[in-house]
PDB file of C-alpha atoms in Angstrom:
ATOM      1  CA  MET A  14     123.984  93.346 109.750  1.00  0.00           C
ATOM      2  CA  PRO A  15     124.258  96.504 111.894  1.00  0.00           C
ATOM      3  CA  GLN A  16     120.514  96.489 112.603  1.00  0.00           C
ATOM      4  CA  LEU A  17     120.710  93.311 114.702  1.00  0.00           C
ATOM      5  CA  LEU A  18     122.057  95.420 117.560  1.00  0.00           C
ATOM      6  CA  ASP A  19     119.025  97.713 117.361  1.00  0.00           C
ATOM      7  CA  TYR A  20     116.307  95.298 118.513  1.00  0.00           C
ATOM      8  CA  PRO A  21     116.846  95.590 122.292  1.00  0.00           C
ATOM      9  CA  ARG A  22     117.369  99.322 121.950  1.00  0.00           C
ATOM     10  CA  TYR A  23     114.165  99.708 119.930  1.00  0.00           C
ATOM     11  CA  ALA A  24     112.224  97.603 122.462  1.00  0.00           C
ATOM     12  CA  TRP A  25     113.462  99.880 125.241  1.00  0.00           C
ATOM     13  CA  GLN A  26     112.371 102.950 123.264  1.00  0.00           C
ATOM     14  CA  VAL A  27     108.881 101.482 122.846  1.00  0.00           C
ATOM     15  CA  TRP A  28     108.676 100.614 126.556  1.00  0.00           C
ATOM     16  CA  ARG A  29     109.925 104.047 127.615  1.00  0.00           C
ATOM     17  CA  GLY A  30     107.456 105.833 125.324  1.00  0.00           C
ATOM     18  CA  ASP A  31     109.982 107.517 123.028  1.00  0.00           C
ATOM     19  CA  ARG A  32     108.444 105.929 119.942  1.00  0.00           C
ATOM     20  CA  SER A  33     104.935 106.863 121.017  1.00  0.00           C
ATOM     21  CA  ARG A  34     105.941 110.479 121.490  1.00  0.00           C
ATOM     22  CA  GLY A  35     107.393 110.460 117.978  1.00  0.00           C
ATOM     23  CA  GLU A  36     104.090 109.224 116.567  1.00  0.00           C
ATOM     24  CA  ALA A  37     102.181 111.859 118.542  1.00  0.00           C
ATOM     25  CA  ASP A  38     104.506 114.503 117.097  1.00  0.00           C
ATOM     26  CA  LEU A  39     103.761 113.232 113.576  1.00  0.00           C
ATOM     27  CA  ASP A  40     100.044 113.517 114.245  1.00  0.00           C
ATOM     28  CA  ALA A  41     100.512 117.069 115.551  1.00  0.00           C
ATOM     29  CA  SER A  42     102.523 117.989 112.449  1.00  0.00           C
ATOM     30  CA  ARG A  43      99.846 116.558 110.186  1.00  0.00           C
ATOM     31  CA  ARG A  44      97.086 118.490 111.952  1.00  0.00           C
ATOM     32  CA  ALA A  45      99.101 121.704 111.753  1.00  0.00           C
ATOM     33  CA  ASP A  46      99.892 121.163 108.071  1.00  0.00           C
ATOM     34  CA  LEU A  47      96.242 120.488 107.245  1.00  0.00           C
ATOM     35  CA  ALA A  48      94.735 123.344 109.247  1.00  0.00           C
ATOM     36  CA  GLY A  49      92.351 125.170 106.946  1.00  0.00           C
ATOM     37  CA  LEU A  50      92.361 122.256 104.486  1.00  0.00           C
ATOM     38  CA  VAL A  51      90.753 119.506 106.548  1.00  0.00           C
ATOM     39  CA  ASP A  52      88.096 119.976 109.242  1.00  0.00           C
ATOM     40  CA  PHE A  53      89.221 117.624 112.001  1.00  0.00           C
ATOM     41  CA  SER A  54      86.289 118.721 114.188  1.00  0.00           C
ATOM     42  CA  ARG A  55      83.974 116.480 112.164  1.00  0.00           C
ATOM     43  CA  ARG A  56      84.182 112.725 111.717  1.00  0.00           C
ATOM     44  CA  LEU A  57      86.377 112.110 108.699  1.00  0.00           C
ATOM     45  CA  THR A  58      86.776 109.030 106.546  1.00  0.00           C
ATOM     46  CA  ILE A  59      90.522 108.424 106.423  1.00  0.00           C
ATOM     47  CA  LEU A  60      92.724 105.896 104.641  1.00  0.00           C
ATOM     48  CA  ASP A  61      95.960 104.977 106.424  1.00  0.00           C
ATOM     49  CA  LEU A  62      98.013 103.877 103.423  1.00  0.00           C
ATOM     50  CA  ALA A  63     100.472 101.049 104.168  1.00  0.00           C
ATOM     51  CA  ASN A  64      99.795 101.196 107.897  1.00  0.00           C
ATOM     52  CA  GLY A  65     102.546  98.720 108.887  1.00  0.00           C
ATOM     53  CA  ARG A  66     102.451  96.092 111.606  1.00  0.00           C
ATOM     54  CA  LEU A  67     102.517  98.584 114.495  1.00  0.00           C
ATOM     55  CA  ARG A  68      99.958 100.943 112.848  1.00  0.00           C
ATOM     56  CA  PRO A  69     100.209 103.787 115.413  1.00  0.00           C
ATOM     57  CA  GLN A  70      98.649 106.438 113.139  1.00  0.00           C
ATOM     58  CA  TYR A  71      95.677 104.155 112.498  1.00  0.00           C
ATOM     59  CA  ALA A  72      95.156 103.958 116.280  1.00  0.00           C
ATOM     60  CA  ILE A  73      95.700 107.663 116.925  1.00  0.00           C
ATOM     61  CA  LEU A  74      93.188 108.751 114.277  1.00  0.00           C
ATOM     62  CA  ARG A  75      90.613 106.177 115.407  1.00  0.00           C
ATOM     63  CA  ALA A  76      90.923 107.397 118.985  1.00  0.00           C
ATOM     64  CA  GLN A  77      90.087 110.887 117.721  1.00  0.00           C
ATOM     65  CA  GLY A  78      86.730 109.562 116.513  1.00  0.00           C
ATOM     66  CA  HIS A  79      87.425 109.275 112.792  1.00  0.00           C
ATOM     67  CA  ARG A  80      86.460 106.379 110.557  1.00  0.00           C
ATOM     68  CA  VAL A  81      89.853 104.980 109.626  1.00  0.00           C
ATOM     69  CA  ILE A  82      90.655 102.144 107.254  1.00  0.00           C
ATOM     70  CA  GLY A  83      94.186 100.774 107.143  1.00  0.00           C
ATOM     71  CA  ILE A  84      95.506  98.927 104.129  1.00  0.00           C
ATOM     72  CA  ASP A  85      98.724  96.925 103.924  1.00  0.00           C
ATOM     73  CA  LEU A  86      99.848  93.519 102.709  1.00  0.00           C
ATOM     74  CA  VAL A  87     100.874  92.771 106.321  1.00  0.00           C
ATOM     75  CA  ASN A  88      97.274  93.064 107.525  1.00  0.00           C
ATOM     76  CA  ARG A  89      96.751  89.344 107.984  1.00  0.00           C
ATOM     77  CA  PRO A  90      96.452  87.239 111.159  1.00  0.00           C
ATOM     78  CA  GLU A  91      99.792  86.343 112.740  1.00  0.00           C
ATOM     79  CA  HIS A  92      99.898  83.552 115.294  1.00  0.00           C
ATOM     80  CA  ALA A  93     103.611  82.871 115.633  1.00  0.00           C
ATOM     81  CA  TRP A  94     105.943  84.535 118.117  1.00  0.00           C
ATOM     82  CA  LYS A  95     106.386  87.533 115.831  1.00  0.00           C
ATOM     83  CA  GLY A  96     102.644  88.192 115.814  1.00  0.00           C
ATOM     84  CA  ARG A  97     102.529  88.080 119.607  1.00  0.00           C
ATOM     85  CA  ALA A  98     105.514  90.440 119.830  1.00  0.00           C
ATOM     86  CA  TYR A  99     103.801  92.969 117.583  1.00  0.00           C
ATOM     87  CA  ALA A 100     100.585  92.664 119.594  1.00  0.00           C
ATOM     88  CA  ILE A 101     102.498  93.508 122.777  1.00  0.00           C
ATOM     89  CA  ALA A 102     104.183  96.460 121.044  1.00  0.00           C
ATOM     90  CA  ARG A 103     100.820  97.794 119.800  1.00  0.00           C
ATOM     91  CA  ALA A 104      99.403  97.566 123.318  1.00  0.00           C
ATOM     92  CA  LEU A 105     102.422  99.466 124.651  1.00  0.00           C
ATOM     93  CA  TYR A 106     101.947 102.169 122.021  1.00  0.00           C
ATOM     94  CA  ALA A 107      98.281 102.509 123.021  1.00  0.00           C
ATOM     95  CA  ASP A 108      99.167 102.660 126.706  1.00  0.00           C
ATOM     96  CA  ARG A 109     101.908 105.251 126.274  1.00  0.00           C
ATOM     97  CA  LEU A 110      99.638 107.349 124.013  1.00  0.00           C
ATOM     98  CA  ARG A 111      96.743 106.898 126.453  1.00  0.00           C
ATOM     99  CA  LEU A 112      94.532 105.479 123.737  1.00  0.00           C
ATOM    100  CA  PRO A 113      91.633 103.115 124.392  1.00  0.00           C
ATOM    101  CA  LEU A 114      92.365  99.517 123.429  1.00  0.00           C
ATOM    102  CA  SER A 115      89.466  99.744 120.976  1.00  0.00           C
ATOM    103  CA  ALA A 116      91.673 102.034 118.860  1.00  0.00           C
ATOM    104  CA  ILE A 117      94.118  99.232 118.044  1.00  0.00           C
ATOM    105  CA  ARG A 118      91.513  96.627 117.122  1.00  0.00           C
ATOM    106  CA  PRO A 119      92.090  95.231 113.616  1.00  0.00           C
ATOM    107  CA  ASP A 120      88.409  95.414 112.602  1.00  0.00           C
ATOM    108  CA  ALA A 121      89.065  98.159 110.020  1.00  0.00           C
ATOM    109  CA  LEU A 122      92.213  96.699 108.479  1.00  0.00           C
ATOM    110  CA  VAL A 123      92.334  95.477 104.898  1.00  0.00           C
ATOM    111  CA  CYS A 124      94.992  93.152 103.503  1.00  0.00           C
ATOM    112  CA  GLY A 125      95.516  94.565 100.042  1.00  0.00           C
ATOM    113  CA  ASP A 126      97.718  96.042  97.347  1.00  0.00           C
ATOM    114  CA  VAL A 127      98.147  99.812  97.580  1.00  0.00           C
ATOM    115  CA  GLY A 128      98.579  99.917  93.796  1.00  0.00           C
ATOM    116  CA  ARG A 129      95.096  98.446  93.306  1.00  0.00           C
ATOM    117  CA  LEU A 130      93.012  99.817  96.150  1.00  0.00           C
ATOM    118  CA  PRO A 131      89.868  97.708  96.772  1.00  0.00           C
ATOM    119  CA  PHE A 132      87.648 100.736  97.418  1.00  0.00           C
ATOM    120  CA  PRO A 133      85.073 102.664  95.384  1.00  0.00           C
ATOM    121  CA  ALA A 134      86.007 106.021  93.915  1.00  0.00           C
ATOM    122  CA  ALA A 135      85.761 109.254  95.909  1.00  0.00           C
ATOM    123  CA  ILE A 136      85.075 107.889  99.408  1.00  0.00           C
ATOM    124  CA  PHE A 137      87.930 109.276 101.549  1.00  0.00           C
ATOM    125  CA  ASP A 138      88.335 112.780 102.950  1.00  0.00           C
ATOM    126  CA  LEU A 139      92.002 112.241 103.758  1.00  0.00           C
ATOM    127  CA  VAL A 140      94.733 109.776 102.849  1.00  0.00           C
ATOM    128  CA  THR A 141      97.710 109.672 105.183  1.00  0.00           C
ATOM    129  CA  SER A 142     100.951 107.739 104.829  1.00  0.00           C
ATOM    130  CA  VAL A 143     104.069 107.587 106.996  1.00  0.00           C
ATOM    131  CA  ALA A 144     107.373 106.044 105.885  1.00  0.00           C
ATOM    132  CA  ALA A 145     105.782 103.891 103.189  1.00  0.00           C
ATOM    133  CA  PHE A 146     106.086 105.550  99.768  1.00  0.00           C
ATOM    134  CA  GLU A 147     109.792 104.765  99.593  1.00  0.00           C
ATOM    135  CA  HIS A 148     108.896 101.053  99.522  1.00  0.00           C
ATOM    136  CA  PHE A 149     106.331 101.249  96.704  1.00  0.00           C
ATOM    137  CA  LEU A 150     107.865  99.866  93.521  1.00  0.00           C
ATOM    138  CA  ASP A 151     105.129 101.345  91.303  1.00  0.00           C
ATOM    139  CA  VAL A 152     104.655 104.822  92.752  1.00  0.00           C
ATOM    140  CA  PRO A 153     102.669 106.209  89.773  1.00  0.00           C
ATOM    141  CA  SER A 154     100.019 103.505  90.199  1.00  0.00           C
ATOM    142  CA  VAL A 155      99.746 104.179  93.926  1.00  0.00           C
ATOM    143  CA  VAL A 156      99.406 107.937  93.418  1.00  0.00           C
ATOM    144  CA  ALA A 157      96.756 107.414  90.726  1.00  0.00           C
ATOM    145  CA  GLU A 158      94.811 105.087  93.034  1.00  0.00           C
ATOM    146  CA  VAL A 159      95.023 107.567  95.909  1.00  0.00           C
ATOM    147  CA  ALA A 160      93.602 110.260  93.617  1.00  0.00           C
ATOM    148  CA  ARG A 161      90.799 107.919  92.565  1.00  0.00           C
ATOM    149  CA  VAL A 162      89.612 107.068  96.093  1.00  0.00           C
ATOM    150  CA  LEU A 163      89.857 110.631  97.431  1.00  0.00           C
ATOM    151  CA  LYS A 164      86.793 112.820  97.244  1.00  0.00           C
ATOM    152  CA  PRO A 165      87.091 115.924  95.050  1.00  0.00           C
ATOM    153  CA  GLY A 166      88.871 118.423  97.270  1.00  0.00           C
ATOM    154  CA  GLY A 167      90.215 115.596  99.425  1.00  0.00           C
ATOM    155  CA  VAL A 168      93.787 115.778 100.674  1.00  0.00           C
ATOM    156  CA  VAL A 169      96.767 113.447 100.896  1.00  0.00           C
ATOM    157  CA  TRP A 170      99.456 113.928 103.538  1.00  0.00           C
ATOM    158  CA  ALA A 171     102.523 111.775 102.922  1.00  0.00           C
ATOM    159  CA  ALA A 172     105.705 111.646 104.988  1.00  0.00           C
ATOM    160  CA  ILE A 173     108.409 109.865 102.990  1.00  0.00           C
ATOM    161  CA  HIS A 174     111.718 108.448 104.214  1.00  0.00           C
ATOM    162  CA  VAL A 175     114.044 109.903 101.609  1.00  0.00           C
ATOM    163  CA  PHE A 176     116.396 107.489  99.836  1.00  0.00           C
ATOM    164  CA  THR A 177     119.166 110.085  99.477  1.00  0.00           C
ATOM    165  CA  ALA A 178     119.373 110.587 103.265  1.00  0.00           C
ATOM    166  CA  PRO A 179     122.150 108.848 105.237  1.00  0.00           C
ATOM    167  CA  SER A 180     119.592 106.312 106.499  1.00  0.00           C
ATOM    168  CA  GLY A 181     117.848 106.027 103.133  1.00  0.00           C
ATOM    169  CA  GLY A 182     119.141 102.510 102.461  1.00  0.00           C
ATOM    170  CA  HIS A 183     117.219 101.202 105.488  1.00  0.00           C
ATOM    171  CA  ASN A 184     120.268  99.075 106.311  1.00  0.00           C
ATOM    172  CA  LEU A 185     121.951 100.981 109.129  1.00  0.00           C
ATOM    173  CA  SER A 186     120.063 101.754 112.344  1.00  0.00           C
ATOM    174  CA  PHE A 187     116.274 101.816 112.765  1.00  0.00           C
ATOM    175  CA  ALA A 188     116.655 102.780 116.435  1.00  0.00           C
ATOM    176  CA  GLU A 189     118.299 106.140 115.690  1.00  0.00           C
ATOM    177  CA  VAL A 190     115.817 108.659 114.297  1.00  0.00           C
ATOM    178  CA  PRO A 191     117.362 110.865 113.053  1.00  0.00           C
ATOM    179  CA  LEU A 192     120.507 108.871 112.268  1.00  0.00           C
ATOM    180  CA  ARG A 193     123.527 110.126 114.191  1.00  0.00           C
ATOM    181  CA  HIS A 194     126.104 107.353 113.894  1.00  0.00           C
ATOM    182  CA  VAL A 195     127.351 105.107 111.093  1.00  0.00           C
ATOM    183  CA  PRO A 196     128.461 101.580 112.113  1.00  0.00           C
ATOM    184  CA  PRO A 197     132.207 100.847 112.042  1.00  0.00           C
ATOM    185  CA  GLY A 198     133.414  99.769 108.634  1.00  0.00           C
ATOM    186  CA  VAL A 199     130.566 101.490 106.773  1.00  0.00           C
ATOM    187  CA  GLU A 200     131.080 104.718 104.861  1.00  0.00           C
ATOM    188  CA  PRO A 201     128.386 107.453 105.158  1.00  0.00           C
ATOM    189  CA  TRP A 202     125.983 107.324 102.205  1.00  0.00           C
ATOM    190  CA  ASP A 203     127.277 103.859 101.291  1.00  0.00           C
ATOM    191  CA  HIS A 204     123.945 103.154  99.553  1.00  0.00           C
ATOM    192  CA  LEU A 205     124.670 105.997  97.099  1.00  0.00           C
ATOM    193  CA  ARG A 206     128.374 105.215  96.735  1.00  0.00           C
ATOM    194  CA  GLN A 207     130.067 101.801  97.041  1.00  0.00           C
ATOM    195  CA  ARG A 208     126.936  99.829  98.076  1.00  0.00           C
ATOM    196  CA  ARG A 209     128.952  97.399 100.124  1.00  0.00           C
ATOM    197  CA  LEU A 210     126.085  96.907 102.564  1.00  0.00           C
ATOM    198  CA  PRO A 211     123.090  95.145 100.958  1.00  0.00           C
ATOM    199  CA  PHE A 212     119.488  96.320 101.231  1.00  0.00           C
ATOM    200  CA  SER A 213     117.113  94.157 103.251  1.00  0.00           C
ATOM    201  CA  VAL A 214     113.780  95.688 102.189  1.00  0.00           C
ATOM    202  CA  PRO A 215     112.313  96.792  98.828  1.00  0.00           C
ATOM    203  CA  LEU A 216     113.226 100.387  97.937  1.00  0.00           C
ATOM    204  CA  ASN A 217     112.290 102.317  94.803  1.00  0.00           C
ATOM    205  CA  GLU A 218     115.302 104.663  95.150  1.00  0.00           C
ATOM    206  CA  TRP A 219     113.208 107.665  94.112  1.00  0.00           C
ATOM    207  CA  ARG A 220     114.373 111.207  94.767  1.00  0.00           C
ATOM    208  CA  ILE A 221     112.222 114.042  96.083  1.00  0.00           C
ATOM    209  CA  ARG A 222     111.766 115.541  92.634  1.00  0.00           C
ATOM    210  CA  ASP A 223     110.413 112.208  91.357  1.00  0.00           C
ATOM    211  CA  TYR A 224     107.698 112.102  94.022  1.00  0.00           C
ATOM    212  CA  LEU A 225     106.713 115.707  93.387  1.00  0.00           C
ATOM    213  CA  ALA A 226     106.376 115.044  89.658  1.00  0.00           C
ATOM    214  CA  ALA A 227     104.234 111.948  90.284  1.00  0.00           C
ATOM    215  CA  PHE A 228     101.896 113.806  92.632  1.00  0.00           C
ATOM    216  CA  ALA A 229     101.645 116.803  90.294  1.00  0.00           C
ATOM    217  CA  ARG A 230     100.149 114.571  87.578  1.00  0.00           C
ATOM    218  CA  HIS A 231      97.019 113.973  89.667  1.00  0.00           C
ATOM    219  CA  PHE A 232      96.957 116.603  92.396  1.00  0.00           C
ATOM    220  CA  ASP A 233      97.431 120.227  93.207  1.00  0.00           C
ATOM    221  CA  VAL A 234     100.596 120.077  95.309  1.00  0.00           C
ATOM    222  CA  LEU A 235      99.896 122.597  98.056  1.00  0.00           C
ATOM    223  CA  ARG A 236     103.056 122.352 100.131  1.00  0.00           C
ATOM    224  CA  HIS A 237     106.154 120.220 100.458  1.00  0.00           C
ATOM    225  CA  TYR A 238     109.025 120.508 102.886  1.00  0.00           C
ATOM    226  CA  CYS A 239     111.790 118.629 104.693  1.00  0.00           C
ATOM    227  CA  HIS A 240     110.305 117.382 107.946  1.00  0.00           C
ATOM    228  CA  MET A 241     113.501 116.008 109.500  1.00  0.00           C
ATOM    229  CA  ARG A 242     117.190 116.680 108.936  1.00  0.00           C
ATOM    230  CA  GLU A 243     119.959 114.182 109.557  1.00  0.00           C
ATOM    231  CA  GLY A 244     123.592 113.566 108.747  1.00  0.00           C
ATOM    232  CA  GLU A 245     124.898 117.096 108.348  1.00  0.00           C
ATOM    233  CA  HIS A 246     127.812 116.194 110.654  1.00  0.00           C
ATOM    234  CA  LEU A 247     128.581 113.160 108.461  1.00  0.00           C
ATOM    235  CA  LEU A 248     128.761 115.101 105.204  1.00  0.00           C
ATOM    236  CA  THR A 249     132.461 115.847 104.821  1.00  0.00           C
ATOM    237  CA  PRO A 250     133.627 118.202 102.055  1.00  0.00           C
ATOM    238  CA  GLU A 251     135.064 115.179 100.225  1.00  0.00           C
ATOM    239  CA  ILE A 252     131.803 113.197 100.300  1.00  0.00           C
ATOM    240  CA  GLU A 253     129.776 116.274  99.413  1.00  0.00           C
ATOM    241  CA  ALA A 254     131.999 116.974  96.400  1.00  0.00           C
ATOM    242  CA  GLU A 255     131.839 113.334  95.259  1.00  0.00           C
ATOM    243  CA  LEU A 256     128.040 113.233  95.423  1.00  0.00           C
ATOM    244  CA  ALA A 257     127.605 116.749  94.029  1.00  0.00           C
ATOM    245  CA  ALA A 258     129.467 115.594  90.908  1.00  0.00           C
ATOM    246  CA  ARG A 259     126.686 113.018  90.508  1.00  0.00           C
ATOM    247  CA  GLY A 260     123.942 115.609  90.865  1.00  0.00           C
ATOM    248  CA  TYR A 261     123.062 115.273  94.553  1.00  0.00           C
ATOM    249  CA  THR A 262     122.530 118.477  96.528  1.00  0.00           C
ATOM    250  CA  ARG A 263     123.378 119.043 100.159  1.00  0.00           C
ATOM    251  CA  ASP A 264     119.719 119.748 100.814  1.00  0.00           C
ATOM    252  CA  GLU A 265     118.509 116.335  99.641  1.00  0.00           C
ATOM    253  CA  LEU A 266     121.461 114.456 101.143  1.00  0.00           C
ATOM    254  CA  THR A 267     120.587 115.735 104.618  1.00  0.00           C
ATOM    255  CA  CYS A 268     116.795 115.430 104.448  1.00  0.00           C
ATOM    256  CA  GLY A 269     115.667 112.304 106.270  1.00  0.00           C
ATOM    257  CA  ALA A 270     111.907 112.744 105.944  1.00  0.00           C
ATOM    258  CA  TYR A 271     109.986 114.768 103.388  1.00  0.00           C
ATOM    259  CA  VAL A 272     106.310 115.740 103.600  1.00  0.00           C
ATOM    260  CA  ILE A 273     104.053 116.281 100.590  1.00  0.00           C
ATOM    261  CA  ILE A 274     100.586 117.798 100.991  1.00  0.00           C
ATOM    262  CA  ALA A 275      98.387 117.644  97.904  1.00  0.00           C
ATOM    263  CA  ARG A 276      94.700 118.099  97.110  1.00  0.00           C
ATOM    264  CA  ARG A 277      92.570 116.360  94.525  1.00  0.00           C
ATOM    265  CA  PRO A 278      91.108 119.025  92.202  1.00  0.00           C
ATOM    266  CA  GLY A 279      87.375 119.502  92.028  1.00  0.00           C
TER     267      GLY A 279
END
C-alpha cells in the first residue's frame, strides 16, 4: 500500500517537531473557537473523545491544568514493540511541546466504547475530538452519549477528517497533511470513484451534512467551518464534473478537516 513509504517520513516529522506544532495549532484553534463559550482560565473537566495512541491533545490540555479523561478502545497496556514505539513517540511529542512528562501519564485514560460512555450524566464542561468521528460506525449513538455526559451549557468541539476529501479514504498518505500528491497508479478521489485501493481502517463514509444533522438533534450548533483545504490542484474539470453529477460539491471535495462547535441546551 502507498502508506508503507510514509513510516520513516512520519517518524522524521515527529522527531523534527512538525507534528507537535500541528497539534499546538489545533489547540490554539480550539481555544480561539471557544473564546466566550468556555472559560479556560478555570480548571475544566474535559473528555478527550477517542484520544488515539499518541493522545497529544490529552497531554496538551492536562499540561494546562485541566482535569482530562481520555477514552478509546486503544487505551490498554501494550508491551510489544509497537507499544514501546508509541511510548517513544509520546515522549517526543511532550518534549517538542515542552510539556511535563506527567502530562502524558496514562492515569486518566479509560478503555471504553465511545457509543456507550462509562460516565455519569452531566459531568464534563467540554468534549473535544480530533480526527475520530469519521471512524465511528454509529455516529448518532456517540453524539447522544456526548450530549448526555456534557453539563447543560457544555460544549463539544469536534474536528473531523472529511470522507469526501482527497485523503478521506485514509489509504493514501498519512505523512502529508494536507495531501498534496497522489501515488502513481491511483486516481484522485479513487475512494469516491473506482475504489481500486482498499480501505485499511473503519470509515462511516458520512458527509458534512450528515454530521451537522446528527449534532442538531441534540445540540445547538453554534458554528461549523472547513478547517483545512486540500486537493484543489488535483480537482480537474473532468473529475469535478463527474463527481458533481453524483451530488458532490467542490467545497466538500476540497475540505480535508471540518470543525463543528455545538452546545448542549440548558
